[in-house]
Short mmCIF file of C-alpha atoms and ligand atoms in Angstrom, two decimals:
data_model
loop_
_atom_site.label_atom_id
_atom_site.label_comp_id
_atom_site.label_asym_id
_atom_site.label_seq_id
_atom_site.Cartn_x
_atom_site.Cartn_y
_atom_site.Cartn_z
CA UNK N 1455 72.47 81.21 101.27
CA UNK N 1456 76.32 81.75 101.71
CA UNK N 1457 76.73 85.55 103.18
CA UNK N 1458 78.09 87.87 101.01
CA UNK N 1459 81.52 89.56 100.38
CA UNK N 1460 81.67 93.09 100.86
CA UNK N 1461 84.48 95.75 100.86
CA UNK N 1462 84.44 98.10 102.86
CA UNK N 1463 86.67 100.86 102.51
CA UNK N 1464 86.17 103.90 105.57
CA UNK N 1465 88.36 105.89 104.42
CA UNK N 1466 89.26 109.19 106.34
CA UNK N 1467 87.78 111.45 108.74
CA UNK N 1468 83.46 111.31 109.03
CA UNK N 1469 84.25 108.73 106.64
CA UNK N 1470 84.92 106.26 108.70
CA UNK N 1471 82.18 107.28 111.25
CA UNK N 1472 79.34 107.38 109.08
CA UNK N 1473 80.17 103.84 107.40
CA UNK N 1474 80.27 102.16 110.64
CA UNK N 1475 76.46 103.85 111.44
CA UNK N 1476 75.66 102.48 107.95
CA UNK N 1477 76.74 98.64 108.61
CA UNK N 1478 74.86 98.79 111.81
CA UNK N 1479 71.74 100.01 109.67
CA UNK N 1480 72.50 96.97 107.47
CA UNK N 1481 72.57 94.79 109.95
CA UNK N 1482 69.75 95.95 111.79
CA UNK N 1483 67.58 95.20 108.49
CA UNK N 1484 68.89 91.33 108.33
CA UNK N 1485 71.69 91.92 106.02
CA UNK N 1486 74.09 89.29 106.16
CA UNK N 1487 77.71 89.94 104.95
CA UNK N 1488 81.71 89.40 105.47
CA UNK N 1489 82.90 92.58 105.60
CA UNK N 1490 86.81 92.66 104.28
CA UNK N 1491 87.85 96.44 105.15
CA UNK N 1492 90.36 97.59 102.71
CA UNK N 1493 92.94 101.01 103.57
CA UNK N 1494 92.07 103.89 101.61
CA UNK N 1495 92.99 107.50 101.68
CA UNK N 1496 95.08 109.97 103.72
CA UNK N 1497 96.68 107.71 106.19
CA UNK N 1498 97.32 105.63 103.32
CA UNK N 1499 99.57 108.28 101.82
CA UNK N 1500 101.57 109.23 105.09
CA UNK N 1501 102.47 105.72 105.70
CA UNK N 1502 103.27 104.35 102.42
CA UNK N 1503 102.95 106.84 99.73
CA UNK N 1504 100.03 105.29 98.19
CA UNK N 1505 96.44 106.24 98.69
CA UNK N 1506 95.24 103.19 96.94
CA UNK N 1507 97.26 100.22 98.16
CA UNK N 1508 97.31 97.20 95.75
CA UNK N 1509 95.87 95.09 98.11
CA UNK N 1510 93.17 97.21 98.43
CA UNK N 1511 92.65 97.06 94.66
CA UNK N 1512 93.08 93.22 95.18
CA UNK N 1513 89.92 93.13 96.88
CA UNK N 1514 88.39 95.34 95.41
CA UNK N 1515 88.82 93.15 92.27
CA UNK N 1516 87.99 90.07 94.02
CA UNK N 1517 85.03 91.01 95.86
CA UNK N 1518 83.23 93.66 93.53
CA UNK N 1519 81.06 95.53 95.71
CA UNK N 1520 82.63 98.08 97.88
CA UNK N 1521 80.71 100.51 100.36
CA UNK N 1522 82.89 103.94 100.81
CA UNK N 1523 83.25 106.45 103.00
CA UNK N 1524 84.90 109.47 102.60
CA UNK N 1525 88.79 110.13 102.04
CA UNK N 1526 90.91 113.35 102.70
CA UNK N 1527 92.91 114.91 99.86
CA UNK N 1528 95.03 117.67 100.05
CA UNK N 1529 97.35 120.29 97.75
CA UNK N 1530 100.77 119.05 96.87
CA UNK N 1531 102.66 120.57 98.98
CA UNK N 1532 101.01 119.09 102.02
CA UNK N 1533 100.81 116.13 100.55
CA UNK N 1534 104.49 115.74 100.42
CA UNK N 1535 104.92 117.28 103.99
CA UNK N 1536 102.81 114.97 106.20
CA UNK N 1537 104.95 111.79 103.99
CA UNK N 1538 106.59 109.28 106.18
CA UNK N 1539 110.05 111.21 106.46
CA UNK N 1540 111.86 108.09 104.75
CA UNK N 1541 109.41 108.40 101.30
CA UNK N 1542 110.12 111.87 101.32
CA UNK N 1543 112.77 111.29 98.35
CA UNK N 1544 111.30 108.94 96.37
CA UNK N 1545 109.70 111.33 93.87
CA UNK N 1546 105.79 110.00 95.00
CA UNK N 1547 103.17 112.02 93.61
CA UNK N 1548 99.64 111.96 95.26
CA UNK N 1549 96.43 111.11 93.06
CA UNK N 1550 92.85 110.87 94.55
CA UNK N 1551 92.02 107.31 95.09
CA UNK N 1552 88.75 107.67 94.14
CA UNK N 1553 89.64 109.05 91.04
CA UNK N 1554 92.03 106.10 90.76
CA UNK N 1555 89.44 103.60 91.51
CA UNK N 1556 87.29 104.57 89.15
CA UNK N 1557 89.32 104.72 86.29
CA UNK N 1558 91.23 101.68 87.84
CA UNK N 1559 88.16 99.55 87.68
CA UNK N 1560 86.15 101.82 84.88
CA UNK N 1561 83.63 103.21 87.06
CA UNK N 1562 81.77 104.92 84.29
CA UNK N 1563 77.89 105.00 85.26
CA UNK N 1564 77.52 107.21 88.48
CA UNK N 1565 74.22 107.62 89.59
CA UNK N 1566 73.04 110.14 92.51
CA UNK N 1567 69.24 110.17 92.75
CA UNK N 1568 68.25 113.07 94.58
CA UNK N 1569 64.66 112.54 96.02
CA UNK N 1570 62.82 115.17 98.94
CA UNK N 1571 61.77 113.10 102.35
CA UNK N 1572 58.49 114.70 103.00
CA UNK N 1573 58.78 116.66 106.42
CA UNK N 1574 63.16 117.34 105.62
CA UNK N 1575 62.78 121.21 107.28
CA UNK N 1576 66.09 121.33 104.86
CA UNK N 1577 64.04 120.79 101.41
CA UNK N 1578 63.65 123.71 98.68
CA UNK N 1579 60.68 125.67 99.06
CA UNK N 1580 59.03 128.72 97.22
CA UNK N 1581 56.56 131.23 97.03
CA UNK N 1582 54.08 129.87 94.97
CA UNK N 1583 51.43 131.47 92.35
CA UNK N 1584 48.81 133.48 95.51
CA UNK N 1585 52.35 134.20 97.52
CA UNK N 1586 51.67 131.04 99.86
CA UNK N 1587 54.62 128.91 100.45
CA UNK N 1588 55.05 125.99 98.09
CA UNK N 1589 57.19 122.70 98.54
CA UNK N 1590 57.98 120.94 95.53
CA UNK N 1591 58.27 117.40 95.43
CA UNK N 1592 61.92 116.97 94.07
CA UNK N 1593 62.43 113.05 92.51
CA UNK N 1594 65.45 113.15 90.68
CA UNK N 1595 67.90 110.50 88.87
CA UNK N 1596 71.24 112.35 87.70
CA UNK N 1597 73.45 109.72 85.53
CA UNK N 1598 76.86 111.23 85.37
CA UNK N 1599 79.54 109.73 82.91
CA UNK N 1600 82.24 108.72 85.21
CA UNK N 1601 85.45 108.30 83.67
CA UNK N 1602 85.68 110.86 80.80
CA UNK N 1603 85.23 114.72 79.78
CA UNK N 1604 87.03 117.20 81.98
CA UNK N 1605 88.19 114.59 84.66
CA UNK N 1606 89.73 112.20 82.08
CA UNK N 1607 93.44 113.53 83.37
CA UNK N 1608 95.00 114.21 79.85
CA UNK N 1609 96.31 117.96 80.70
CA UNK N 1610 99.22 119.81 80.48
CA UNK N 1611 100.84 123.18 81.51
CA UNK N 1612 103.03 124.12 78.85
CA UNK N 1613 102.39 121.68 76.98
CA UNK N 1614 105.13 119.28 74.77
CA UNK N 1615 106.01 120.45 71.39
CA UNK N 1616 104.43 117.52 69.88
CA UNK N 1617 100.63 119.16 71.60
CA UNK N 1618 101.33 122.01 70.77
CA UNK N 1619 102.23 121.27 67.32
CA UNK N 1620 99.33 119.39 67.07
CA UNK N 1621 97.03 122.51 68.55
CA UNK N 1622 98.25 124.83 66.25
CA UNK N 1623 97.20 122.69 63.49
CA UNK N 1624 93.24 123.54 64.41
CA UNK N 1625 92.36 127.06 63.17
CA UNK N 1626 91.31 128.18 66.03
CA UNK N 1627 93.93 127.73 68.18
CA UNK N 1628 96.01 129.35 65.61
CA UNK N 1629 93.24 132.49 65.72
CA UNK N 1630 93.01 132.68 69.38
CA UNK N 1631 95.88 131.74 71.03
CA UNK N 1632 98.44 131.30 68.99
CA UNK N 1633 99.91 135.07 70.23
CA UNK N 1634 100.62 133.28 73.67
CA UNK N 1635 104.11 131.45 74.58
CA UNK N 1636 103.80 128.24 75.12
CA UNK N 1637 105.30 127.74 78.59
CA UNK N 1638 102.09 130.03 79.20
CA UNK N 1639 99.70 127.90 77.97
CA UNK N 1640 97.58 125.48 80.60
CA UNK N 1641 95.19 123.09 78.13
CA UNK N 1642 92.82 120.59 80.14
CA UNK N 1643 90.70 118.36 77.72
CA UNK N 1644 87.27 117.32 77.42
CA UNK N 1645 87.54 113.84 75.43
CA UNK N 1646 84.18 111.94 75.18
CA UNK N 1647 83.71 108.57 73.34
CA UNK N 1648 81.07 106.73 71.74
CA UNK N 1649 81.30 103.81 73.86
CA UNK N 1650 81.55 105.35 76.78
CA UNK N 1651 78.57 107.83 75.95
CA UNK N 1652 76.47 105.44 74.72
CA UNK N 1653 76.30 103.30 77.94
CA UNK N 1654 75.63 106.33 80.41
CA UNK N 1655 73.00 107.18 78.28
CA UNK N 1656 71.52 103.88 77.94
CA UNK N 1657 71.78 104.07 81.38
CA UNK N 1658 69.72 106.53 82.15
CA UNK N 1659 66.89 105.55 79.50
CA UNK N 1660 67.15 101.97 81.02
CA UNK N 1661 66.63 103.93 84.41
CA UNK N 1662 63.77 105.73 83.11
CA UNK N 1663 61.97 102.74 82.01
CA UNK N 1664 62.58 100.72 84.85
CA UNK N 1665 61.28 103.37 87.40
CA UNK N 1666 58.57 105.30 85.52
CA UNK N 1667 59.64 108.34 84.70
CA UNK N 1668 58.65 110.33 81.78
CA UNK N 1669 61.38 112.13 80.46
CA UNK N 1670 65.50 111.79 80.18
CA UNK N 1671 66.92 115.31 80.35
CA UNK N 1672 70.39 115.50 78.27
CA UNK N 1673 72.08 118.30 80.00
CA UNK N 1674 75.01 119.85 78.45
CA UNK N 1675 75.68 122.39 76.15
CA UNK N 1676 75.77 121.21 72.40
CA UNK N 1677 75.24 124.54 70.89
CA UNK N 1678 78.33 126.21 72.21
CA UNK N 1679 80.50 122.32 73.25
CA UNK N 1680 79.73 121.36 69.35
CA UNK N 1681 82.07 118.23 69.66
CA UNK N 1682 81.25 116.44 72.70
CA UNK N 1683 78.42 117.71 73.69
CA UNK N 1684 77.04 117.71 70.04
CA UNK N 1685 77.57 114.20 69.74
CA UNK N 1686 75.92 113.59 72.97
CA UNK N 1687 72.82 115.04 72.36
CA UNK N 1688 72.59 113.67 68.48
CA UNK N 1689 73.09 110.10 69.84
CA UNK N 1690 70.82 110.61 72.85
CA UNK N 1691 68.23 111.86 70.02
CA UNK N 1692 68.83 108.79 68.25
CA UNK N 1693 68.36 106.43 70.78
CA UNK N 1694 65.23 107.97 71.80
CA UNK N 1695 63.77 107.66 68.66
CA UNK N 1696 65.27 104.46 67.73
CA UNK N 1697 65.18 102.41 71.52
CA UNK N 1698 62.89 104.70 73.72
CA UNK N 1699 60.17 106.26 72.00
CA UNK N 1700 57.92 105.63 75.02
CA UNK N 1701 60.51 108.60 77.13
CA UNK N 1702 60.36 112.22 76.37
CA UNK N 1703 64.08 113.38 75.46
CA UNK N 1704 64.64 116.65 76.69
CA UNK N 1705 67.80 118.67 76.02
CA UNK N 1706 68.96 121.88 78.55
CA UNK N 1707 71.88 124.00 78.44
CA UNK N 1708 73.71 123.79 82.14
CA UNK N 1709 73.89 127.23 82.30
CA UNK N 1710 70.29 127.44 82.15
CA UNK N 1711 69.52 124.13 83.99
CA UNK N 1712 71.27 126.07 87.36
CA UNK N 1713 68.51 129.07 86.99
CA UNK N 1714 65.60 126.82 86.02
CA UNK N 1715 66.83 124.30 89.38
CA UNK N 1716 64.92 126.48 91.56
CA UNK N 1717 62.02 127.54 89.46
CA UNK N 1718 60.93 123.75 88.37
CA UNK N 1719 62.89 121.50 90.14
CA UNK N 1720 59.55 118.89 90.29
CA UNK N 1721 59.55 118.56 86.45
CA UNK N 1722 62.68 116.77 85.48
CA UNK N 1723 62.84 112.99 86.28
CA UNK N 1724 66.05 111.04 84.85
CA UNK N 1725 68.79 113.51 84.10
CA UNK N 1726 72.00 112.56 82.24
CA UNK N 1727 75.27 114.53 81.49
CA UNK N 1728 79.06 114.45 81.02
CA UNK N 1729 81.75 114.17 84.16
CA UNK N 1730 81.76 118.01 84.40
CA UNK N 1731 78.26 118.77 84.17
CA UNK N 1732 76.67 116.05 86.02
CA UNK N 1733 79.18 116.82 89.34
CA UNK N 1734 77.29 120.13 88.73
CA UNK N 1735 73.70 119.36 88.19
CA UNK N 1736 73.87 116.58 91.17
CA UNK N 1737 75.30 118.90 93.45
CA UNK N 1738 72.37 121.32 92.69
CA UNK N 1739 69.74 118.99 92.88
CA UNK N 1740 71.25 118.02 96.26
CA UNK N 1741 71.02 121.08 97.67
CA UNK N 1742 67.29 121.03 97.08
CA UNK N 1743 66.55 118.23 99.11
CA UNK N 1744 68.77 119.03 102.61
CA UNK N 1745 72.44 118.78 100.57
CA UNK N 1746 75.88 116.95 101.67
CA UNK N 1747 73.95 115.42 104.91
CA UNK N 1748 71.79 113.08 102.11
CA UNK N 1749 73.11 113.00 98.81
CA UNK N 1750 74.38 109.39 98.00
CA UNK N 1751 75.79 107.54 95.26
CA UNK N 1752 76.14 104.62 93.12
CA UNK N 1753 79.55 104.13 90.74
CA UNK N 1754 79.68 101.00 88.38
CA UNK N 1755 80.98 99.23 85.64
CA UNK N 1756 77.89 97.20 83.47
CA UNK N 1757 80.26 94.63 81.65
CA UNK N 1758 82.18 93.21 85.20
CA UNK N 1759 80.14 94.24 87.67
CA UNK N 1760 82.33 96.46 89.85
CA UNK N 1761 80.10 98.76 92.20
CA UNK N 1762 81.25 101.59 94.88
CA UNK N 1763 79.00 103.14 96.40
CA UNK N 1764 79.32 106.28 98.63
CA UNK N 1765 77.99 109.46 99.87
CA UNK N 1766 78.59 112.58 98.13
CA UNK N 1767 80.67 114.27 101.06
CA UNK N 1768 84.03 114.03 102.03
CA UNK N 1769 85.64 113.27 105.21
CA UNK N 1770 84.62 117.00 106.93
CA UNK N 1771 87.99 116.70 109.00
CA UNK N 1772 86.71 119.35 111.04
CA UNK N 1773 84.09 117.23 112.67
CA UNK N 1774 86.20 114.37 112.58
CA UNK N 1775 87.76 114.34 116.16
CA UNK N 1776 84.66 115.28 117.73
CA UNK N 1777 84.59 113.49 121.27
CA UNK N 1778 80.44 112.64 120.24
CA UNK N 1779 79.73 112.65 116.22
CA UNK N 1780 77.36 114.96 114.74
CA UNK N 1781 77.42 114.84 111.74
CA UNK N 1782 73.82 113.22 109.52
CA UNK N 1783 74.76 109.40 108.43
CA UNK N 1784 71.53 109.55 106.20
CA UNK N 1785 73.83 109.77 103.06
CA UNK N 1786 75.44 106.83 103.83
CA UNK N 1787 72.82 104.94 104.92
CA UNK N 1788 71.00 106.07 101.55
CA UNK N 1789 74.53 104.90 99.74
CA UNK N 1790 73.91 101.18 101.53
CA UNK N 1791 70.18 101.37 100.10
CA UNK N 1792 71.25 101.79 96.76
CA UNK N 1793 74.11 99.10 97.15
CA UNK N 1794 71.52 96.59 98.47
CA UNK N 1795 69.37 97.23 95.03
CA UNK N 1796 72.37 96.82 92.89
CA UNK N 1797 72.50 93.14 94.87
CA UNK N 1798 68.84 92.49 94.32
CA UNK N 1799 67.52 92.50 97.82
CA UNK N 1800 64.84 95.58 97.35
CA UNK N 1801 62.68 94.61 100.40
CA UNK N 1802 65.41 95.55 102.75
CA UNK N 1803 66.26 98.46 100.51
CA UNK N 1804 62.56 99.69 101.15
CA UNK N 1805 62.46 99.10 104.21
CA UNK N 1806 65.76 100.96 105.02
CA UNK N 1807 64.44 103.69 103.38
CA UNK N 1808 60.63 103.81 105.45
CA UNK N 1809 62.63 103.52 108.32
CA UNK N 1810 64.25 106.84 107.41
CA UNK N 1811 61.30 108.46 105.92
CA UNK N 1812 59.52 107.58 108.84
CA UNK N 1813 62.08 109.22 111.38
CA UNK N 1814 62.20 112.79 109.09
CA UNK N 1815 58.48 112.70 108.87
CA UNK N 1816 58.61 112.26 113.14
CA UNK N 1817 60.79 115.46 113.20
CA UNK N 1818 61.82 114.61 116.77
CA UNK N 1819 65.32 113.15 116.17
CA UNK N 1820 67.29 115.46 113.79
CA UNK N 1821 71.18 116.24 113.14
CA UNK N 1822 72.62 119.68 113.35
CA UNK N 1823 72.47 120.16 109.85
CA UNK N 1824 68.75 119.45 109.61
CA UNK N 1825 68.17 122.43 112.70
CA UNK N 1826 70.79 124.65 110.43
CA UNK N 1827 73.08 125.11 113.44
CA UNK N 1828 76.53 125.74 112.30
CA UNK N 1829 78.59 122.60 113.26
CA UNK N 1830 80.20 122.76 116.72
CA UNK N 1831 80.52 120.41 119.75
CA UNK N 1832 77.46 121.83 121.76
CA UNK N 1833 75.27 121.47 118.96
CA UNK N 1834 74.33 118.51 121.42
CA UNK N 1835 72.92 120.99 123.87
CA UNK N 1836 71.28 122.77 121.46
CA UNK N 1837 68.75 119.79 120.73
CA UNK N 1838 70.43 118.26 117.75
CA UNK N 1839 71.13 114.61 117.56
CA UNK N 1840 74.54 113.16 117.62
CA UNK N 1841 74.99 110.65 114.63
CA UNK N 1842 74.63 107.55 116.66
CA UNK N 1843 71.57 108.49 117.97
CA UNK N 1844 70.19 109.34 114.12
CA UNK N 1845 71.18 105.61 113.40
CA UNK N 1846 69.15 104.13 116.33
CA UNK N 1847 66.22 106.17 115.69
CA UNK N 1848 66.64 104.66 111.89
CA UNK N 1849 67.09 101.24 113.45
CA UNK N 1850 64.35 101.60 115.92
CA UNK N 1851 62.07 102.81 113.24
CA UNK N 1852 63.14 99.93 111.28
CA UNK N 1853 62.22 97.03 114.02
CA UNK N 1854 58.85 98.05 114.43
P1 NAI A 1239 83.08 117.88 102.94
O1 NAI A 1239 81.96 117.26 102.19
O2 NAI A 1239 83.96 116.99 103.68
O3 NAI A 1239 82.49 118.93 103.98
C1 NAI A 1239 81.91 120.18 103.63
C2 NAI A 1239 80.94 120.59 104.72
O4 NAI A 1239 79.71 119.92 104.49
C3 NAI A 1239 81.34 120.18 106.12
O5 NAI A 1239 82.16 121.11 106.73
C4 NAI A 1239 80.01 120.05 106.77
O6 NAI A 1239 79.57 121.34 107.15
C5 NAI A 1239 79.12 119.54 105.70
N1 NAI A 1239 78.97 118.07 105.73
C6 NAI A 1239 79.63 117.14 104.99
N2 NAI A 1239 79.18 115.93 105.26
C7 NAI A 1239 78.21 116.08 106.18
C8 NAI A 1239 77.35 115.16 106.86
N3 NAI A 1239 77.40 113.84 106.64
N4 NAI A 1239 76.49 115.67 107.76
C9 NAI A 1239 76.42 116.98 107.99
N5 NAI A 1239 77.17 117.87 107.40
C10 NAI A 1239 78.08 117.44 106.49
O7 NAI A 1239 83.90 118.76 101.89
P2 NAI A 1239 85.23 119.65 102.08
O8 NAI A 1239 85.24 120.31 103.40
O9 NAI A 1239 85.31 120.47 100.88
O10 NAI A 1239 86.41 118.62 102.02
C11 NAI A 1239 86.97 117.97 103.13
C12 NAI A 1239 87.89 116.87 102.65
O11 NAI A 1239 87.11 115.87 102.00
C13 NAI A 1239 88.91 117.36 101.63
O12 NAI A 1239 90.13 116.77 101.92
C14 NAI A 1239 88.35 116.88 100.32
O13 NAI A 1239 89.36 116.65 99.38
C15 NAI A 1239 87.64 115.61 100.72
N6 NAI A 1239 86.54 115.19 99.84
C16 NAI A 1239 86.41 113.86 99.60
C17 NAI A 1239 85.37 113.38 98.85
C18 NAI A 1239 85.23 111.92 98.70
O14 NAI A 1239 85.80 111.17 99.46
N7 NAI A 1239 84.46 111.42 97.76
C19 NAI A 1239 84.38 114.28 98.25
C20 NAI A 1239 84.56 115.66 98.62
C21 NAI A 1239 85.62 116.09 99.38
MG1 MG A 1240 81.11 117.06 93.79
#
């Protein structure tokens, strides 16, 4: 077979370290690809005033599957400080490219499972029923709609008279803020579609089928987010009934889905929720099972076939000019696991994935984060493992 095209996109910062452990972790399990590396990120801005070249879009486009690192945004004034003194006038505007990318290339279904590694000394435990200690087993699928809701973009301080004509046509905006001047007003809104709804949660009962899990929990807040959320939860009740009546539908408030994390984390399977909410519930579930150092990601479109995947993180510029890195590549390496599903080839997946079980369970090679050392140079001294030598435990693990 003809080796595959991949994109590979580093990035900024860890970014770039942790994707290079990651393609030797490919490697290592007989992966064979062309990696094209495309520019992304901070650098990108400083040199050109554009985050997201073209040509990186180019092959993105061309290639479709992308493995990503981490990228370094900043506040607008630094962003137009540290600009290449001659694009300084040229009215550029910085945007996250990742936020560009996936509305660029309609990234809507973004998956982060969030699953314990027996032995992580970083998973969630509590005091169970006789006071002993329990550790639940957390296996969790969080489907979060990509492209819409709260991150859709379409916001305004002081708005145009044509909005806010428009607002003060709705009772009550009339009722509770018309009394405010308009050059006081900030609106940010939360637009959901059918379309787009439908597929995320299609998504996620598809998931649910396809790995065995009982239940799909919608998590929102229909009571109180009538519009959106309403119409999320009545069409996720409809498909249940109507597609999946084989998978429980069960419907929680986020509010109450932050206190209940911690109380019954081992119940909920496949969970599914707007932009907003599911950056929220994933990054809770995360924390449960060691946080940043192994929460990965999948982001795709179903119709062309478009896939990024990444770690959760960002590019920790702190750590970044460390002489020896330390920070945990697991993440990353869990990011390459899911992108090697996505492209059908589930024995190396698995096998990826025993290899990293395997060195948790050991306990003898483990990254800073995993003692809970604060980050710092000598964290080398202090036993931890750099992040190279994380990989080669994974890759030695692997080969035998
Ligand atoms: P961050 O995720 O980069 O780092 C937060 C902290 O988490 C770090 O200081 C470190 O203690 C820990 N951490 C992160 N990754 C780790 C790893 N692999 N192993 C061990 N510990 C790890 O988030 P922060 O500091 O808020 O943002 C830094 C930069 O990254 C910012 O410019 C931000 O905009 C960007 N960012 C980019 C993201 C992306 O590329 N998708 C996502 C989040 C932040
Ligand atoms: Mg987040």
């Amino acid at each position: 077979m003809s080796k595959r095209n991949i994109v590979t996109l580093p990035g900024d910062g860890i970014g770039r370290t942790v994707l290079e452990e990651a393609l030797r972790v490919l490697d290592a399990a007989g992966f064979e690809a062309e990696y094209k590396e495309g520019d992304i990120g901070w650098e990108s801005w400083c040199r050109e005033g554009n985050p997201l070249p073209q040509r990186t879009i180019d092959l993105v486009e061309r290639y479709k599957i992308a493995l990503f690192g981490a990228i370094t945004s900043k506040p607008k004034d630094a962003a137009f400080e540290e600009l290449a003194p001659e694009l300084k006038d040229k009215g550029l505007v910085y945007a996250s490219p990742i936020v560009t990318l996936r509305q660029h290339f309609g990234l809507d279904i973004c998956l982060r499972p969030c699953k314990s590694y027996p032995g992580n000394p970083l998973n969630f435990i509590r005091r169970g029923p006789s006071g002993g200690i329990a550790e639940p087993e957390v296996d969790v699928a969080i489907f979060r709609q990509n492209t819409e809701g709260l991150y859709g973009g379409v916001e305004w301080s002081d708005p145009p008279q044509q909005v806010y004509d428009a607002l003060m046509t709705h009772p009550r905006f009339r009722r509770n803020f018309a009394w405010c001047p308009k050059e006081e007003l900030s609106v940010s809104t939360r637009i959901f579609t059918r379309k787009m709804t439908r597929r995320i949660l299609q998504a996620a009962f598809e998931h649910a089928v396809k790995y065995g899990y009982r239940s799909v929990t919608l998590c929102e807040k229909p009571n109180v987010i009538r519009e959106t959320s309403g119409m999320m939860y009545k069409m996720a009740q409809e498909m249940q009934k109507n597609e999946y009546p084989g998978i429980e539908l069960w419907n929680t408030n986020i509010d109450a889905q932050m206190m209940w994390l911690t109380k019954n984390p081992e119940d909920y399977g496949v969970i599914v929720a707007g932009n907003m909410f599911g950056d929220i519930v994933s990054d809770a579930f995360a924390g449960l099972i060691g946080g940043l150092g192994f929460a990965c990601s999948a982001q795709y479109n179903p119709d062309t076939g478009v896939a990024v995947f990444e770690p959760t993180h960002g590019s920790a510029p702190k750590y970044a000019g460390y002489p020896v890195s330390i920070v945990n590549p697991i993440a990353m390496i869990e990011s390459a696991c899911m992108m090697l599903e996505y492209l059908k080839e589930n024995e190396k997946a698995s096998r990826i994935r025993k290899a990293v079980a395997a060195v948790i369970a050991r306990g003898e090679v483990r990254t800073y984060d995993m003692l809970r050392l604060t980050g710092s140079p000598d964290v080398l001294t202090k036993g931890a493992a750099s992040t190279r030598e994380m990989t080669d435990a994974i890759i030695n693990a692997l080969q035998q």
